[in-house]
Amino acid sequence: MSTAVSANTPESVANPTVRGTEERPLRVAVIGSGPAGVYAADLLTKSDAVRDGLVLAIDLFDRYPAPYGLIRYGVAPDHPRIKGIVNALRKVLDRGDIRFFGNVEYGTDLSLEDLQAHYDAVIFATGAIKDADLNIPGVELDGSYGGADFVSWYDGHPDVSREWPLNAKEIAVIGNGNVALDVARVLSKHAEDLLVTEIPDNVYAGLKESPVTDVHIFGRRGPAQVKFTPLELRELSHSRDVDIVLYEEDFDFDEASDEAVKTNNQIKTMVSTLTNWLVEQDDDAADPTTGASRRLHLHFLHNPVEITGADGKVSGIKFERNELDGTGNARGTGEFIEYPVQAVYRSVGYFGSALPDVEFDHRRGVVTNDAGRVVGADGVHVPGIYATGWIKRGPVGLIGHTKGDALETITHLLADRAELPSAVAPGLDAISELLNGRGVEFTSWEGWNELDAHELALGAAATEAGPVARERVKVVSREEMVNVSRGTAEVH
């Protein structure tokens, strides 16, 4: 990373000690406009350094035309309370002191060299969007899907197919985290009950034709070791015409489980909820359901060992029964069980994607960093380059954890600011001119407000035409999103 400047470079650019003034703000680029990126930008603007007179100019970039990252493309549409975080992010970006550049992809439209030329510091907040691997035989069969891919489909991600093969009656979802519950809930829910959300029309049409009757969620350990949250768990019981089915043999608690229940209120709440559901099932009936047309089965102590198939398509899934070992971990019992299913969704976690010209830990799926300072192959901090969010620490923790993570990163950035390499083209309009010169159809915050209003108008029109009130209808097409945002959409 060169800090060399030409003889014609103004002193305010060449001399890093005068950066942070009205004449020469400290220029920071944030790559990713999900919670991690927005929190980092917001915390920078509210830092003690800014209160003491440091002047910043922050630009937020996203590969999508719309902001909010996984809040828009990774949270199930029937989560209005969780999606309420959008209101907080909107307030930050509505202030006008952070610029938004959408439809700009790092590594394609802008390189690291470009960013270094225009900014004194770069924060990567690109998150994690692909599925972690599940290395068992049969994972390649037709009907074996990544949970993250399905989430992208039902959330109207602009870069995935509009179609999804929903032809299975019996489905397995592997995983005991929030995403697994989201996937299972959307698969088992009646499409009509999702119309009140922002679900895209193509997703509603696909789910409406689904013949599903049974969705099975499988976890490797016991009820006290699940990774989802009480809110997610309780929402399972809110689905209309869907029975929840549990199995007494799956309710195993070892010493570590008992200790967790005693010391962790969240675990205590979830175990209590699950146990109550089990008790409420009619023990005398052969079928512990109410006769609903769909069933959502919760299984614990199941370790997947093989996805079985016929003619190249999923026909079942095989598990080894587990038992707890006293520490809260699970071990195999040597007993195997197979379930007939026609589709398997792997929801065992997200995994980060490597970024061009940035050192990457392929084992953990994160940018190589030391507490947010990105390091090179030699283990030394690359001056001016930082990371926050899932691409920094891995896809763990809830959205709220992202604030503390961002605070750590921006604290280091501000501590380093006297030694940051100085951008050679720090003009506020320089990056727009570069993107325009390359023909990049970038979108702005004002453009997002136009798209937001457009989606709300689609919802109002759908409400007028149909029996259900729809707040908005999400636009899926990237081209349409860009055209509406840039004011080039045709008026019909």
JSON list of C-alpha atoms in Angstrom, two decimals, residues 45-195:
[
{"chain": "A", "resi": 45, "resn": "THR", "atom": "CA", "xyz": [-19.75, 9.56, 13.51]},
{"chain": "A", "resi": 46, "resn": "LYS", "atom": "CA", "xyz": [-20.55, 9.40, 17.24]},
{"chain": "A", "resi": 47, "resn": "SER", "atom": "CA", "xyz": [-17.01, 8.75, 18.46]},
{"chain": "A", "resi": 48, "resn": "ASP", "atom": "CA", "xyz": [-15.15, 10.91, 20.98]},
{"chain": "A", "resi": 49, "resn": "ALA", "atom": "CA", "xyz": [-12.75, 11.88, 18.20]},
{"chain": "A", "resi": 50, "resn": "VAL", "atom": "CA", "xyz": [-15.60, 13.41, 16.19]},
{"chain": "A", "resi": 51, "resn": "ARG", "atom": "CA", "xyz": [-16.94, 15.20, 19.28]},
{"chain": "A", "resi": 52, "resn": "ASP", "atom": "CA", "xyz": [-13.44, 16.60, 19.73]},
{"chain": "A", "resi": 53, "resn": "GLY", "atom": "CA", "xyz": [-13.44, 18.04, 16.21]},
{"chain": "A", "resi": 54, "resn": "LEU", "atom": "CA", "xyz": [-12.41, 15.22, 13.83]},
{"chain": "A", "resi": 55, "resn": "VAL", "atom": "CA", "xyz": [-14.24, 15.63, 10.52]},
{"chain": "A", "resi": 56, "resn": "LEU", "atom": "CA", "xyz": [-15.14, 12.44, 8.67]},
{"chain": "A", "resi": 57, "resn": "ALA", "atom": "CA", "xyz": [-16.53, 11.70, 5.23]},
{"chain": "A", "resi": 58, "resn": "ILE", "atom": "CA", "xyz": [-17.97, 8.17, 5.12]},
{"chain": "A", "resi": 59, "resn": "ASP", "atom": "CA", "xyz": [-19.20, 6.32, 2.03]},
{"chain": "A", "resi": 60, "resn": "LEU", "atom": "CA", "xyz": [-21.15, 3.08, 2.35]},
{"chain": "A", "resi": 61, "resn": "PHE", "atom": "CA", "xyz": [-21.00, 0.64, -0.59]},
{"chain": "A", "resi": 62, "resn": "ASP", "atom": "CA", "xyz": [-23.17, -2.39, -1.31]},
{"chain": "A", "resi": 63, "resn": "ARG", "atom": "CA", "xyz": [-23.28, -4.89, -4.16]},
{"chain": "A", "resi": 64, "resn": "TYR", "atom": "CA", "xyz": [-27.09, -4.73, -4.08]},
{"chain": "A", "resi": 65, "resn": "PRO", "atom": "CA", "xyz": [-29.13, -1.74, -5.26]},
{"chain": "A", "resi": 66, "resn": "ALA", "atom": "CA", "xyz": [-30.89, -1.63, -1.86]},
{"chain": "A", "resi": 67, "resn": "PRO", "atom": "CA", "xyz": [-29.35, -1.29, 1.61]},
{"chain": "A", "resi": 68, "resn": "TYR", "atom": "CA", "xyz": [-29.60, -3.43, 4.77]},
{"chain": "A", "resi": 69, "resn": "GLY", "atom": "CA", "xyz": [-27.80, -6.60, 3.65]},
{"chain": "A", "resi": 70, "resn": "LEU", "atom": "CA", "xyz": [-28.98, -9.74, 5.45]},
{"chain": "A", "resi": 71, "resn": "ILE", "atom": "CA", "xyz": [-31.81, -7.82, 7.08]},
{"chain": "A", "resi": 72, "resn": "ARG", "atom": "CA", "xyz": [-33.35, -7.57, 3.62]},
{"chain": "A", "resi": 73, "resn": "TYR", "atom": "CA", "xyz": [-32.02, -10.82, 2.17]},
{"chain": "A", "resi": 74, "resn": "GLY", "atom": "CA", "xyz": [-31.44, -13.10, 5.15]},
{"chain": "A", "resi": 75, "resn": "VAL", "atom": "CA", "xyz": [-34.31, -12.66, 7.62]},
{"chain": "A", "resi": 76, "resn": "ALA", "atom": "CA", "xyz": [-37.57, -14.50, 7.04]},
{"chain": "A", "resi": 77, "resn": "PRO", "atom": "CA", "xyz": [-40.36, -12.21, 5.80]},
{"chain": "A", "resi": 78, "resn": "ASP", "atom": "CA", "xyz": [-42.67, -13.12, 8.71]},
{"chain": "A", "resi": 79, "resn": "HIS", "atom": "CA", "xyz": [-40.28, -11.62, 11.29]},
{"chain": "A", "resi": 80, "resn": "PRO", "atom": "CA", "xyz": [-41.66, -8.08, 11.65]},
{"chain": "A", "resi": 81, "resn": "ARG", "atom": "CA", "xyz": [-40.10, -7.52, 15.08]},
{"chain": "A", "resi": 82, "resn": "ILE", "atom": "CA", "xyz": [-36.64, -8.58, 13.95]},
{"chain": "A", "resi": 83, "resn": "LYS", "atom": "CA", "xyz": [-37.00, -6.66, 10.71]},
{"chain": "A", "resi": 84, "resn": "GLY", "atom": "CA", "xyz": [-37.87, -3.64, 12.85]},
{"chain": "A", "resi": 85, "resn": "ILE", "atom": "CA", "xyz": [-34.13, -3.06, 13.08]},
{"chain": "A", "resi": 86, "resn": "VAL", "atom": "CA", "xyz": [-34.48, -1.57, 9.60]},
{"chain": "A", "resi": 87, "resn": "ASN", "atom": "CA", "xyz": [-36.08, 1.45, 11.27]},
{"chain": "A", "resi": 88, "resn": "ALA", "atom": "CA", "xyz": [-32.93, 2.04, 13.31]},
{"chain": "A", "resi": 89, "resn": "LEU", "atom": "CA", "xyz": [-30.67, 1.64, 10.27]},
{"chain": "A", "resi": 90, "resn": "ARG", "atom": "CA", "xyz": [-32.89, 4.00, 8.27]},
{"chain": "A", "resi": 91, "resn": "LYS", "atom": "CA", "xyz": [-32.57, 6.69, 10.92]},
{"chain": "A", "resi": 92, "resn": "VAL", "atom": "CA", "xyz": [-28.78, 6.50, 10.63]},
{"chain": "A", "resi": 93, "resn": "LEU", "atom": "CA", "xyz": [-28.73, 6.81, 6.85]},
{"chain": "A", "resi": 94, "resn": "ASP", "atom": "CA", "xyz": [-31.52, 9.40, 6.78]},
{"chain": "A", "resi": 95, "resn": "ARG", "atom": "CA", "xyz": [-29.27, 11.87, 8.62]},
{"chain": "A", "resi": 96, "resn": "GLY", "atom": "CA", "xyz": [-27.37, 12.54, 5.41]},
{"chain": "A", "resi": 97, "resn": "ASP", "atom": "CA", "xyz": [-23.85, 12.42, 6.86]},
{"chain": "A", "resi": 98, "resn": "ILE", "atom": "CA", "xyz": [-23.17, 8.94, 5.43]},
{"chain": "A", "resi": 99, "resn": "ARG", "atom": "CA", "xyz": [-23.45, 8.46, 1.66]},
{"chain": "A", "resi": 100, "resn": "PHE", "atom": "CA", "xyz": [-24.85, 5.25, 0.18]},
{"chain": "A", "resi": 101, "resn": "PHE", "atom": "CA", "xyz": [-23.59, 3.75, -3.10]},
{"chain": "A", "resi": 102, "resn": "GLY", "atom": "CA", "xyz": [-25.65, 0.72, -4.09]},
{"chain": "A", "resi": 103, "resn": "ASN", "atom": "CA", "xyz": [-25.22, -1.68, -7.02]},
{"chain": "A", "resi": 104, "resn": "VAL", "atom": "CA", "xyz": [-21.44, -1.40, -6.67]},
{"chain": "A", "resi": 105, "resn": "GLU", "atom": "CA", "xyz": [-19.58, -4.68, -6.30]},
{"chain": "A", "resi": 106, "resn": "TYR", "atom": "CA", "xyz": [-16.17, -4.80, -4.68]},
{"chain": "A", "resi": 107, "resn": "GLY", "atom": "CA", "xyz": [-13.73, -6.71, -6.87]},
{"chain": "A", "resi": 108, "resn": "THR", "atom": "CA", "xyz": [-15.71, -5.98, -10.04]},
{"chain": "A", "resi": 109, "resn": "ASP", "atom": "CA", "xyz": [-16.67, -2.30, -10.08]},
{"chain": "A", "resi": 110, "resn": "LEU", "atom": "CA", "xyz": [-14.08, -1.17, -7.54]},
{"chain": "A", "resi": 111, "resn": "SER", "atom": "CA", "xyz": [-10.75, -2.74, -6.64]},
{"chain": "A", "resi": 112, "resn": "LEU", "atom": "CA", "xyz": [-8.79, -2.44, -3.43]},
{"chain": "A", "resi": 113, "resn": "GLU", "atom": "CA", "xyz": [-6.39, -0.17, -5.28]},
{"chain": "A", "resi": 114, "resn": "ASP", "atom": "CA", "xyz": [-9.30, 2.10, -6.22]},
{"chain": "A", "resi": 115, "resn": "LEU", "atom": "CA", "xyz": [-10.45, 2.29, -2.63]},
{"chain": "A", "resi": 116, "resn": "GLN", "atom": "CA", "xyz": [-6.94, 2.99, -1.35]},
{"chain": "A", "resi": 117, "resn": "ALA", "atom": "CA", "xyz": [-6.63, 5.84, -3.83]},
{"chain": "A", "resi": 118, "resn": "HIS", "atom": "CA", "xyz": [-9.86, 7.50, -2.70]},
{"chain": "A", "resi": 119, "resn": "TYR", "atom": "CA", "xyz": [-10.02, 6.68, 1.01]},
{"chain": "A", "resi": 120, "resn": "ASP", "atom": "CA", "xyz": [-7.72, 6.81, 3.99]},
{"chain": "A", "resi": 121, "resn": "ALA", "atom": "CA", "xyz": [-9.32, 3.73, 5.54]},
{"chain": "A", "resi": 122, "resn": "VAL", "atom": "CA", "xyz": [-11.50, 0.86, 4.32]},
{"chain": "A", "resi": 123, "resn": "ILE", "atom": "CA", "xyz": [-13.77, -1.28, 6.51]},
{"chain": "A", "resi": 124, "resn": "PHE", "atom": "CA", "xyz": [-14.99, -4.57, 5.06]},
{"chain": "A", "resi": 125, "resn": "ALA", "atom": "CA", "xyz": [-18.43, -5.56, 6.39]},
{"chain": "A", "resi": 126, "resn": "THR", "atom": "CA", "xyz": [-19.45, -7.99, 3.66]},
{"chain": "A", "resi": 127, "resn": "GLY", "atom": "CA", "xyz": [-20.94, -10.61, 5.98]},
{"chain": "A", "resi": 128, "resn": "ALA", "atom": "CA", "xyz": [-21.47, -14.23, 5.00]},
{"chain": "A", "resi": 129, "resn": "ILE", "atom": "CA", "xyz": [-24.01, -15.33, 2.41]},
{"chain": "A", "resi": 130, "resn": "LYS", "atom": "CA", "xyz": [-23.25, -18.92, 1.44]},
{"chain": "A", "resi": 131, "resn": "ASP", "atom": "CA", "xyz": [-23.91, -22.21, 3.22]},
{"chain": "A", "resi": 132, "resn": "ALA", "atom": "CA", "xyz": [-21.31, -23.95, 5.32]},
{"chain": "A", "resi": 133, "resn": "ASP", "atom": "CA", "xyz": [-20.44, -27.37, 3.95]},
{"chain": "A", "resi": 134, "resn": "LEU", "atom": "CA", "xyz": [-22.03, -30.58, 5.17]},
{"chain": "A", "resi": 135, "resn": "ASN", "atom": "CA", "xyz": [-19.71, -33.34, 4.01]},
{"chain": "A", "resi": 136, "resn": "ILE", "atom": "CA", "xyz": [-21.82, -36.49, 3.95]},
{"chain": "A", "resi": 137, "resn": "PRO", "atom": "CA", "xyz": [-22.56, -38.90, 1.08]},
{"chain": "A", "resi": 138, "resn": "GLY", "atom": "CA", "xyz": [-25.49, -37.91, -1.10]},
{"chain": "A", "resi": 139, "resn": "VAL", "atom": "CA", "xyz": [-25.19, -34.18, -0.53]},
{"chain": "A", "resi": 140, "resn": "GLU", "atom": "CA", "xyz": [-24.97, -33.68, -4.30]},
{"chain": "A", "resi": 141, "resn": "LEU", "atom": "CA", "xyz": [-28.31, -35.38, -5.06]},
{"chain": "A", "resi": 142, "resn": "ASP", "atom": "CA", "xyz": [-31.15, -33.54, -6.75]},
{"chain": "A", "resi": 143, "resn": "GLY", "atom": "CA", "xyz": [-33.33, -32.36, -3.89]},
{"chain": "A", "resi": 144, "resn": "SER", "atom": "CA", "xyz": [-30.44, -31.53, -1.55]},
{"chain": "A", "resi": 145, "resn": "TYR", "atom": "CA", "xyz": [-30.37, -27.76, -1.03]},
{"chain": "A", "resi": 146, "resn": "GLY", "atom": "CA", "xyz": [-28.47, -25.18, 0.93]},
{"chain": "A", "resi": 147, "resn": "GLY", "atom": "CA", "xyz": [-30.64, -23.42, 3.49]},
{"chain": "A", "resi": 148, "resn": "ALA", "atom": "CA", "xyz": [-29.01, -20.07, 2.71]},
{"chain": "A", "resi": 149, "resn": "ASP", "atom": "CA", "xyz": [-29.89, -20.50, -0.96]},
{"chain": "A", "resi": 150, "resn": "PHE", "atom": "CA", "xyz": [-33.53, -21.09, -0.06]},
{"chain": "A", "resi": 151, "resn": "VAL", "atom": "CA", "xyz": [-33.50, -18.02, 2.20]},
{"chain": "A", "resi": 152, "resn": "SER", "atom": "CA", "xyz": [-32.16, -15.96, -0.70]},
{"chain": "A", "resi": 153, "resn": "TRP", "atom": "CA", "xyz": [-34.99, -17.23, -2.88]},
{"chain": "A", "resi": 154, "resn": "TYR", "atom": "CA", "xyz": [-37.84, -16.50, -0.50]},
{"chain": "A", "resi": 155, "resn": "ASP", "atom": "CA", "xyz": [-36.32, -13.12, 0.39]},
{"chain": "A", "resi": 156, "resn": "GLY", "atom": "CA", "xyz": [-36.26, -12.05, -3.26]},
{"chain": "A", "resi": 157, "resn": "HIS", "atom": "CA", "xyz": [-32.48, -11.90, -3.70]},
{"chain": "A", "resi": 158, "resn": "PRO", "atom": "CA", "xyz": [-31.83, -10.28, -7.11]},
{"chain": "A", "resi": 159, "resn": "ASP", "atom": "CA", "xyz": [-29.08, -12.74, -8.10]},
{"chain": "A", "resi": 160, "resn": "VAL", "atom": "CA", "xyz": [-30.95, -16.04, -7.64]},
{"chain": "A", "resi": 161, "resn": "SER", "atom": "CA", "xyz": [-33.50, -17.79, -9.83]},
{"chain": "A", "resi": 162, "resn": "ARG", "atom": "CA", "xyz": [-37.14, -16.76, -9.52]},
{"chain": "A", "resi": 163, "resn": "GLU", "atom": "CA", "xyz": [-38.10, -20.45, -9.42]},
{"chain": "A", "resi": 164, "resn": "TRP", "atom": "CA", "xyz": [-37.61, -22.99, -6.63]},
{"chain": "A", "resi": 165, "resn": "PRO", "atom": "CA", "xyz": [-38.46, -26.72, -6.87]},
{"chain": "A", "resi": 166, "resn": "LEU", "atom": "CA", "xyz": [-41.13, -27.21, -4.22]},
{"chain": "A", "resi": 167, "resn": "ASN", "atom": "CA", "xyz": [-42.37, -30.70, -5.06]},
{"chain": "A", "resi": 168, "resn": "ALA", "atom": "CA", "xyz": [-41.57, -32.68, -1.88]},
{"chain": "A", "resi": 169, "resn": "LYS", "atom": "CA", "xyz": [-44.21, -33.90, 0.54]},
{"chain": "A", "resi": 170, "resn": "GLU", "atom": "CA", "xyz": [-41.69, -34.86, 3.23]},
{"chain": "A", "resi": 171, "resn": "ILE", "atom": "CA", "xyz": [-38.72, -32.61, 3.93]},
{"chain": "A", "resi": 172, "resn": "ALA", "atom": "CA", "xyz": [-35.70, -32.74, 6.25]},
{"chain": "A", "resi": 173, "resn": "VAL", "atom": "CA", "xyz": [-34.05, -29.58, 7.59]},
{"chain": "A", "resi": 174, "resn": "ILE", "atom": "CA", "xyz": [-30.66, -30.21, 9.16]},
{"chain": "A", "resi": 175, "resn": "GLY", "atom": "CA", "xyz": [-29.63, -27.72, 11.83]},
{"chain": "A", "resi": 176, "resn": "ASN", "atom": "CA", "xyz": [-30.73, -26.30, 15.15]},
{"chain": "A", "resi": 177, "resn": "GLY", "atom": "CA", "xyz": [-30.10, -22.60, 14.61]},
{"chain": "A", "resi": 178, "resn": "ASN", "atom": "CA", "xyz": [-32.41, -19.72, 13.79]},
{"chain": "A", "resi": 179, "resn": "VAL", "atom": "CA", "xyz": [-31.95, -20.12, 10.05]},
{"chain": "A", "resi": 180, "resn": "ALA", "atom": "CA", "xyz": [-32.99, -23.77, 10.24]},
{"chain": "A", "resi": 181, "resn": "LEU", "atom": "CA", "xyz": [-36.17, -22.74, 12.07]},
{"chain": "A", "resi": 182, "resn": "ASP", "atom": "CA", "xyz": [-36.83, -20.00, 9.50]},
{"chain": "A", "resi": 183, "resn": "VAL", "atom": "CA", "xyz": [-36.43, -22.44, 6.64]},
{"chain": "A", "resi": 184, "resn": "ALA", "atom": "CA", "xyz": [-38.66, -25.05, 8.27]},
{"chain": "A", "resi": 185, "resn": "ARG", "atom": "CA", "xyz": [-41.32, -22.51, 9.21]},
{"chain": "A", "resi": 186, "resn": "VAL", "atom": "CA", "xyz": [-41.52, -21.04, 5.71]},
{"chain": "A", "resi": 187, "resn": "LEU", "atom": "CA", "xyz": [-41.62, -24.52, 4.15]},
{"chain": "A", "resi": 188, "resn": "SER", "atom": "CA", "xyz": [-44.45, -25.62, 6.43]},
{"chain": "A", "resi": 189, "resn": "LYS", "atom": "CA", "xyz": [-46.44, -22.40, 6.48]},
{"chain": "A", "resi": 190, "resn": "HIS", "atom": "CA", "xyz": [-49.41, -21.87, 4.17]},
{"chain": "A", "resi": 191, "resn": "ALA", "atom": "CA", "xyz": [-48.53, -19.36, 1.45]},
{"chain": "A", "resi": 192, "resn": "GLU", "atom": "CA", "xyz": [-51.69, -17.31, 2.10]},
{"chain": "A", "resi": 193, "resn": "ASP", "atom": "CA", "xyz": [-50.45, -16.59, 5.61]},
{"chain": "A", "resi": 194, "resn": "LEU", "atom": "CA", "xyz": [-47.31, -14.98, 4.20]},
{"chain": "A", "resi": 195, "resn": "LEU", "atom": "CA", "xyz": [-49.20, -12.49, 2.03]}
]
